[in-house]
Coordinates of C-alpha atoms and ligand atoms in Angstrom, one line a residue:
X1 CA 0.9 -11.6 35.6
X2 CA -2.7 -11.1 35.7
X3 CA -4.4 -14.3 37.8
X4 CA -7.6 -12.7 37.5
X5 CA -10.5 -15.2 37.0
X6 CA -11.4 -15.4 33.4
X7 CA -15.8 -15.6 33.5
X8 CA -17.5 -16.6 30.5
X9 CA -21.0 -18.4 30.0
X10 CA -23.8 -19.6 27.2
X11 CA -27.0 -17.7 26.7
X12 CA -30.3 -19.1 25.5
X13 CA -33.4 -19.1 26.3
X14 CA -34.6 -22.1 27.7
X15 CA -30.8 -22.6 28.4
X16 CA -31.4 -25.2 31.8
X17 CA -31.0 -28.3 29.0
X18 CA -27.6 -26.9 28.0
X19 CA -24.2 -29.3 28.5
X20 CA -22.0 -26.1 27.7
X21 CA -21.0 -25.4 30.9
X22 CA -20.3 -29.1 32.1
X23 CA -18.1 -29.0 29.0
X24 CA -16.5 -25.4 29.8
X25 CA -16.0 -26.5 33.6
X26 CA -14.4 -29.8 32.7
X27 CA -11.9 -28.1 30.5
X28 CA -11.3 -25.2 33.4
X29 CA -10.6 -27.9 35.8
X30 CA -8.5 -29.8 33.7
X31 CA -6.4 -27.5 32.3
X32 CA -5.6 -26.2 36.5
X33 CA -7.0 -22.2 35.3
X34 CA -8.8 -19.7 37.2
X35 CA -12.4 -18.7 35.9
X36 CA -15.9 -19.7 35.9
X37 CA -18.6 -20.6 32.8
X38 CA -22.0 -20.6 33.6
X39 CA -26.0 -20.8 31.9
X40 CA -27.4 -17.2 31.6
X41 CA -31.2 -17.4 30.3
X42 CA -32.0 -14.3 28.5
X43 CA -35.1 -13.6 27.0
X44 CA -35.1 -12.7 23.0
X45 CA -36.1 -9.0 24.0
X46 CA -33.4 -8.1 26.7
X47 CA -30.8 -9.6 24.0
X48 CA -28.9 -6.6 23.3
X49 CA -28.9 -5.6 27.7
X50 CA -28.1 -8.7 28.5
X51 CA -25.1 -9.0 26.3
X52 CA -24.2 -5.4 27.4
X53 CA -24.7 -6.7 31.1
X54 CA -22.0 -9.6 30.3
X55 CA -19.8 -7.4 29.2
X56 CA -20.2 -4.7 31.8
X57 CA -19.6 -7.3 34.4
X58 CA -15.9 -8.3 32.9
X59 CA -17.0 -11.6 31.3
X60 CA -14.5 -12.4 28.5
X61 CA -17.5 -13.4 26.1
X62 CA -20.2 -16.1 25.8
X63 CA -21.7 -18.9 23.4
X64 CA -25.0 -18.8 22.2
X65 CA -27.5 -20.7 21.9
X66 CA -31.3 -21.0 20.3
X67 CA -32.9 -18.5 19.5
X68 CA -30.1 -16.1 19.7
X69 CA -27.7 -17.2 16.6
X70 CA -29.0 -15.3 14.0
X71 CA -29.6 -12.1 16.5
X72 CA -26.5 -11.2 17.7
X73 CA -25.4 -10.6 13.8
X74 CA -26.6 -7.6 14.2
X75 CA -25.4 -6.9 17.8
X76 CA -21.6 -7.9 16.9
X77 CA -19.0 -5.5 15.6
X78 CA -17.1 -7.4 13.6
X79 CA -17.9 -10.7 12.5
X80 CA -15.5 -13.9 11.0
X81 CA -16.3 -15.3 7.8
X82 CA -17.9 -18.1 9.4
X83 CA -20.6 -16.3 11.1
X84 CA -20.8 -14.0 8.3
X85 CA -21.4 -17.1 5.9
X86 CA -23.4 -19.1 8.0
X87 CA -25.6 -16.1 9.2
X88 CA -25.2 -17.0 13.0
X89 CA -22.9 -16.4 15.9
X90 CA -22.4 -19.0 18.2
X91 CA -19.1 -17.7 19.9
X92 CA -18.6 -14.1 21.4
X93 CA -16.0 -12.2 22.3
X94 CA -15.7 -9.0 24.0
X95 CA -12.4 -7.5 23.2
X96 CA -10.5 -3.8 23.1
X97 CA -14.4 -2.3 23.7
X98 CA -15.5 -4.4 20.7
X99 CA -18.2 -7.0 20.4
X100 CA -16.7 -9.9 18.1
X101 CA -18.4 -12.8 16.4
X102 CA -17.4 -16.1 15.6
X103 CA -19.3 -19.2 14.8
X104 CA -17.0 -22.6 15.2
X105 CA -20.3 -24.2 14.7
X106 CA -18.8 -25.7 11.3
X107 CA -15.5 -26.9 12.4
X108 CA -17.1 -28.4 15.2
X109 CA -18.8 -30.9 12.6
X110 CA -16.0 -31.5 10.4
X111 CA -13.4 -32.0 13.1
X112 CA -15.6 -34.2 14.8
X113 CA -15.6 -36.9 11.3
X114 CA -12.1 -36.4 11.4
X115 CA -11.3 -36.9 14.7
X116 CA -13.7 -40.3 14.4
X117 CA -12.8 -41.3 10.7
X118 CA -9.3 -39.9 10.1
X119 CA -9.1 -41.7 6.8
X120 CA -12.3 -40.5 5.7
X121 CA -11.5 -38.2 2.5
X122 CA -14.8 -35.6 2.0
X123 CA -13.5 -35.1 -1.5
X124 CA -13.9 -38.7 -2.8
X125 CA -17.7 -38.4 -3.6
X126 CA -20.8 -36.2 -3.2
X127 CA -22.7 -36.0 0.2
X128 CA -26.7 -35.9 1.3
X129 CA -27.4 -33.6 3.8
X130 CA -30.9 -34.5 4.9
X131 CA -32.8 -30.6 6.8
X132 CA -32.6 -27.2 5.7
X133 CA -32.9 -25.6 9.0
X134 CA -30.3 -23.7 11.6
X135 CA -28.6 -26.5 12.2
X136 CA -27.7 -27.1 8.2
X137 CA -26.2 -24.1 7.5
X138 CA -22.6 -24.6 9.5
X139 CA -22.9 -28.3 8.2
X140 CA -23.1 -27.0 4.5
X141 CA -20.2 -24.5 5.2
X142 CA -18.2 -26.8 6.3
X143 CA -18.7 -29.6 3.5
X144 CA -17.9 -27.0 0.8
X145 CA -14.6 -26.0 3.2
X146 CA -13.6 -29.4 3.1
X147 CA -13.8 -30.1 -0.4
X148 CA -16.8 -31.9 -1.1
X149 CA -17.2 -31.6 -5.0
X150 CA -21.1 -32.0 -4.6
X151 CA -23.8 -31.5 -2.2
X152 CA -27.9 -33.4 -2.7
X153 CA -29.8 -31.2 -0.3
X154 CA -32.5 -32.6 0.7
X155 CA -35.2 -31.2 2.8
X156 CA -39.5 -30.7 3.3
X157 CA -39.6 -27.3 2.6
X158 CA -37.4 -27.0 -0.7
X159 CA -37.9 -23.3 -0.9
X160 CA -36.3 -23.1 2.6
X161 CA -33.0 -25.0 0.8
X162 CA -33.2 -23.3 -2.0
X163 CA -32.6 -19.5 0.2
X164 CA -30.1 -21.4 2.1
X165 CA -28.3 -22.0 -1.4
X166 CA -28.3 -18.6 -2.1
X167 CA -26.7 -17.5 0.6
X168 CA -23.9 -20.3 1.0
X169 CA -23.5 -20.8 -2.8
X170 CA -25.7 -18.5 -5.0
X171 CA -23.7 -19.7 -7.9
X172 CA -25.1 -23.8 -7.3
X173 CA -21.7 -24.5 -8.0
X174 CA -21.9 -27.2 -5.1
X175 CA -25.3 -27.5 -3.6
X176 CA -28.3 -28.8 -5.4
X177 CA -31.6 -28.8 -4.0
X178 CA -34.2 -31.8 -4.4
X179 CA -37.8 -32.6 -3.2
X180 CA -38.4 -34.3 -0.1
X181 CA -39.5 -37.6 -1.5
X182 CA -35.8 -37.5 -3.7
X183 CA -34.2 -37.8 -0.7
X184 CA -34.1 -41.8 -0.8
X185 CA -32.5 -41.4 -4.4
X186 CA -30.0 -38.8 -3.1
X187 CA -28.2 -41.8 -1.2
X188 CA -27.1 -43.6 -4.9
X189 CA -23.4 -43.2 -5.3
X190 CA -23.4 -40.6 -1.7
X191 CA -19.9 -40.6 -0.1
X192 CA -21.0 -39.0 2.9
X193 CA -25.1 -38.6 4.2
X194 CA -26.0 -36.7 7.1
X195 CA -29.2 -36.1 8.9
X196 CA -29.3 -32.4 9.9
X197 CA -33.4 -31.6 10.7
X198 CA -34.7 -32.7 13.8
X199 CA -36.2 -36.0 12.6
X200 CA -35.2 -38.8 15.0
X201 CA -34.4 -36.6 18.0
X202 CA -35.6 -38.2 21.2
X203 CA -40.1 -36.9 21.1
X204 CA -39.5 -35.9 17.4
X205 CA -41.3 -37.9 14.8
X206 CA -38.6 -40.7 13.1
X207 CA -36.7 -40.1 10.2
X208 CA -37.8 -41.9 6.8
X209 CA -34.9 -42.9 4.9
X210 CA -34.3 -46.0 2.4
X211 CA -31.1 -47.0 2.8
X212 CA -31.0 -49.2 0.1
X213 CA -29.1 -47.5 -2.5
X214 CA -26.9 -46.5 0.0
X215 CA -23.0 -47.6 -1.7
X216 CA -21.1 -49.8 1.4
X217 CA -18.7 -47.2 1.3
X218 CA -20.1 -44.3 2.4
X219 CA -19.7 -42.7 6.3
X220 CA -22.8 -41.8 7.8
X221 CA -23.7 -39.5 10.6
X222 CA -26.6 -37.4 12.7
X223 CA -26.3 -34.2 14.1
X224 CA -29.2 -35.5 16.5
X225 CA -27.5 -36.8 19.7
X226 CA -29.9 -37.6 21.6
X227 CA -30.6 -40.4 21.4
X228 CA -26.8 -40.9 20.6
X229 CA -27.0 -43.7 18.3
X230 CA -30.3 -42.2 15.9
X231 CA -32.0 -44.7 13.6
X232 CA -30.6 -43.9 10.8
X233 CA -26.9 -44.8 12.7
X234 CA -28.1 -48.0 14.0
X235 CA -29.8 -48.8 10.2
X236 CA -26.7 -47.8 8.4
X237 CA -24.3 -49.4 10.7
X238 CA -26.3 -52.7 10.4
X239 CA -25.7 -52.1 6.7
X240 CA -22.0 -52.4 7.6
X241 CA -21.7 -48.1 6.5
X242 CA -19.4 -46.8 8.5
X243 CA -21.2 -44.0 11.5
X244 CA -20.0 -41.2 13.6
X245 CA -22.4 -40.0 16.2
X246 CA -23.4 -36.5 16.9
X247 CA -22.4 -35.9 20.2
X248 CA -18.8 -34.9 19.0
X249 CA -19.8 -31.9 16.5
X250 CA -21.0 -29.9 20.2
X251 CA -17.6 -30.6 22.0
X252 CA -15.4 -29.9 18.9
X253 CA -17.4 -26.6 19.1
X254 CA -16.6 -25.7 22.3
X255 CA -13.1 -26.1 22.0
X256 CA -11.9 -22.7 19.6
X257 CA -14.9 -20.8 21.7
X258 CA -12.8 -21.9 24.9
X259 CA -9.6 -21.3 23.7
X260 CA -10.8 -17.9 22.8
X261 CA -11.1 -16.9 26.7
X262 CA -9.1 -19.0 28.3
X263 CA -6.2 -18.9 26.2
X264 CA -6.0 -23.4 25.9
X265 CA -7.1 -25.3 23.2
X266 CA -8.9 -28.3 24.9
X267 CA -8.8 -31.5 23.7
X268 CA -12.0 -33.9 24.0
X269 CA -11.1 -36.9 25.6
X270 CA -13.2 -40.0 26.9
X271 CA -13.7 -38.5 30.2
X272 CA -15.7 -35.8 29.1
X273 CA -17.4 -37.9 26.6
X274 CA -18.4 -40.2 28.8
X275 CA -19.8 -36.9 31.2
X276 CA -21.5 -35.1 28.8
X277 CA -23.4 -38.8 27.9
X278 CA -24.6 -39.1 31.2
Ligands
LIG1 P1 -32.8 -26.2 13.7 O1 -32.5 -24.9 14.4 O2 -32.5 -27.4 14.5 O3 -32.2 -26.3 12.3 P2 -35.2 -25.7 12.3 O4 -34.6 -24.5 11.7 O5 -36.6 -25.6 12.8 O6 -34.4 -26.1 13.5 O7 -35.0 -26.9 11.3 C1 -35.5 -28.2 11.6 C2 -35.2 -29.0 10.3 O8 -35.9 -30.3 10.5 C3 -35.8 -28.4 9.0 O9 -35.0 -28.8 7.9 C4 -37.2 -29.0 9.0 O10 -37.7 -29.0 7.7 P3 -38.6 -27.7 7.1 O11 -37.5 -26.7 6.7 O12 -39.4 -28.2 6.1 O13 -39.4 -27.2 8.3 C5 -36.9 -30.4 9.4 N1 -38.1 -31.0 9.9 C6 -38.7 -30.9 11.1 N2 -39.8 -31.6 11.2 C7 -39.9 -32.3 10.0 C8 -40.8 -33.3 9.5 N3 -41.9 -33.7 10.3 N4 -40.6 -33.8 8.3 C9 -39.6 -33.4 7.6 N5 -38.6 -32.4 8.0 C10 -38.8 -31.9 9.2

């Protein structure tokens, strides 16, 4: 038996914010194994050394974070069709001499409103995503997975929405892109709405959003976490719409990353919940 420590980490750049390895440490503990996760900062020049250097020194891979998503593409050897689709790598590992990418970015959001909503069903309806940016492109990914038969994109710089179409579904057989000022008419007859740009974010500038022909019906939810209950949650749960918060979406990441490594799929419970809240 090998009871070598298993060492992994997240790399960003600032990466001192991140709640990775409070999440990765919990689960470590928990779990009774032997290994370490920690917060590398590396700048976007010394990408391709640092991720050399992690592997040199025996780490079993790393997540990443901004601005390194899109970067390490090019860096991997092989890629999974999430990453490839979504054009970023969140998950790394380093295996048989190869550099592998994986990004569990978008079943981090879905399992997230299904671990809150279990009776939710994605396919009864369309859903309005609300951003075009990073953030957007594992959410879109993983609306089409899950069945959605329509998407009402949404977001200030349409062109930006309308690349990120042709990428995920160059054939608009699912995603249709509107003008920012649509995006209060994108909520009529919306199953599912979700805000995916930084708008509402704790020193971000508030997000605009008429709920008004929002049906009663429909689940709503932020990838914004902090703060945890956004705006838009508090305006559409006063509206009696059921909400999910964001904060679930980063642990449900972490989990497949982790089980990558350390061999355990974690589960999120309410103790690290309530931890990664604090
Ligand atoms: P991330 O990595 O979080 O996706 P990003 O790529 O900068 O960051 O995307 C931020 C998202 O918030 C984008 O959809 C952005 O809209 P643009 O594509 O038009 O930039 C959106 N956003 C940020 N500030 C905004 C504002 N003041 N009004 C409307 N949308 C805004």
């Amino acid at each position: 038996m090998n009871d070598k420590a298993i060492k992994a980490a997240v790399i960003g750049h600032p990466i001192g914010h991140s709640k990775s390895p409070l999440i990765h440490n919990y689960w470590i503990e928990k779990y009774g194994l032997s290994g370490s996760y920690e917060a590398v900062d590396i700048a976007c020049e010394n990408l391709k050394a640092g991720v050399e250097n992690l592997r040199d020194k025996g780490f079993a891979g790393f997540n990443a974070t901004i601005p390194h998503k899109e970067a390490l593409l090019d860096l991997c050897d092989t890629l999974d069709d999430t990453a490839r689709a979504c054009g970023a790598v969140n998950t790394v590992v380093f295996k048989d001499g190869k550099i592998r990418g994986y990004n569990t970015d978008a079943f981090g959001f879905i399992t997230n409103i299904r671990a809150a909503a279990p009776d939710f069903d994605f396919a009864k309806g369309p859903a309005t995503v609300i951003g075009a940016g990073g953030a957007a492109r594992a959410v879109l990914f993983g609306l089409i997975e899950a069945g959605v038969p329509k998407i009402r994109l949404a977001n200030r710089t349409r062109a930006k929405a309308e690349a990120l179409v042709q990428s995920l579904d160059p054939q608009q057989k699912v995603i249709e892109t509107l003008d920012w000022d649509q995006r209060h008419a994108a909520l009529d007859g919306a199953n599912f709405v979700v805000n995916t740009s930084s708008l509402g974010m704790d020193k971000q500038p508030a997000l605009e959003l008429s709920l008004d022909d929002l049906p009663p019906a429909a689940l709503v939810t932020d990838i914004v976490y902090s703060p945890l209950e956004t705006d838009l949650l508090k305006n559409a749960k006063a509206r009696g719409n059921q909400t999910v918060t964001g904060i679930g979406m980063l642990l449900h990441q972490a989990r497949p990353a982790f089980e990558k490594w350390f061999g355990v799929l974690p589960d999120v419970d309410e103790t690290l919940q309530e931890r990664v809240l604090k």
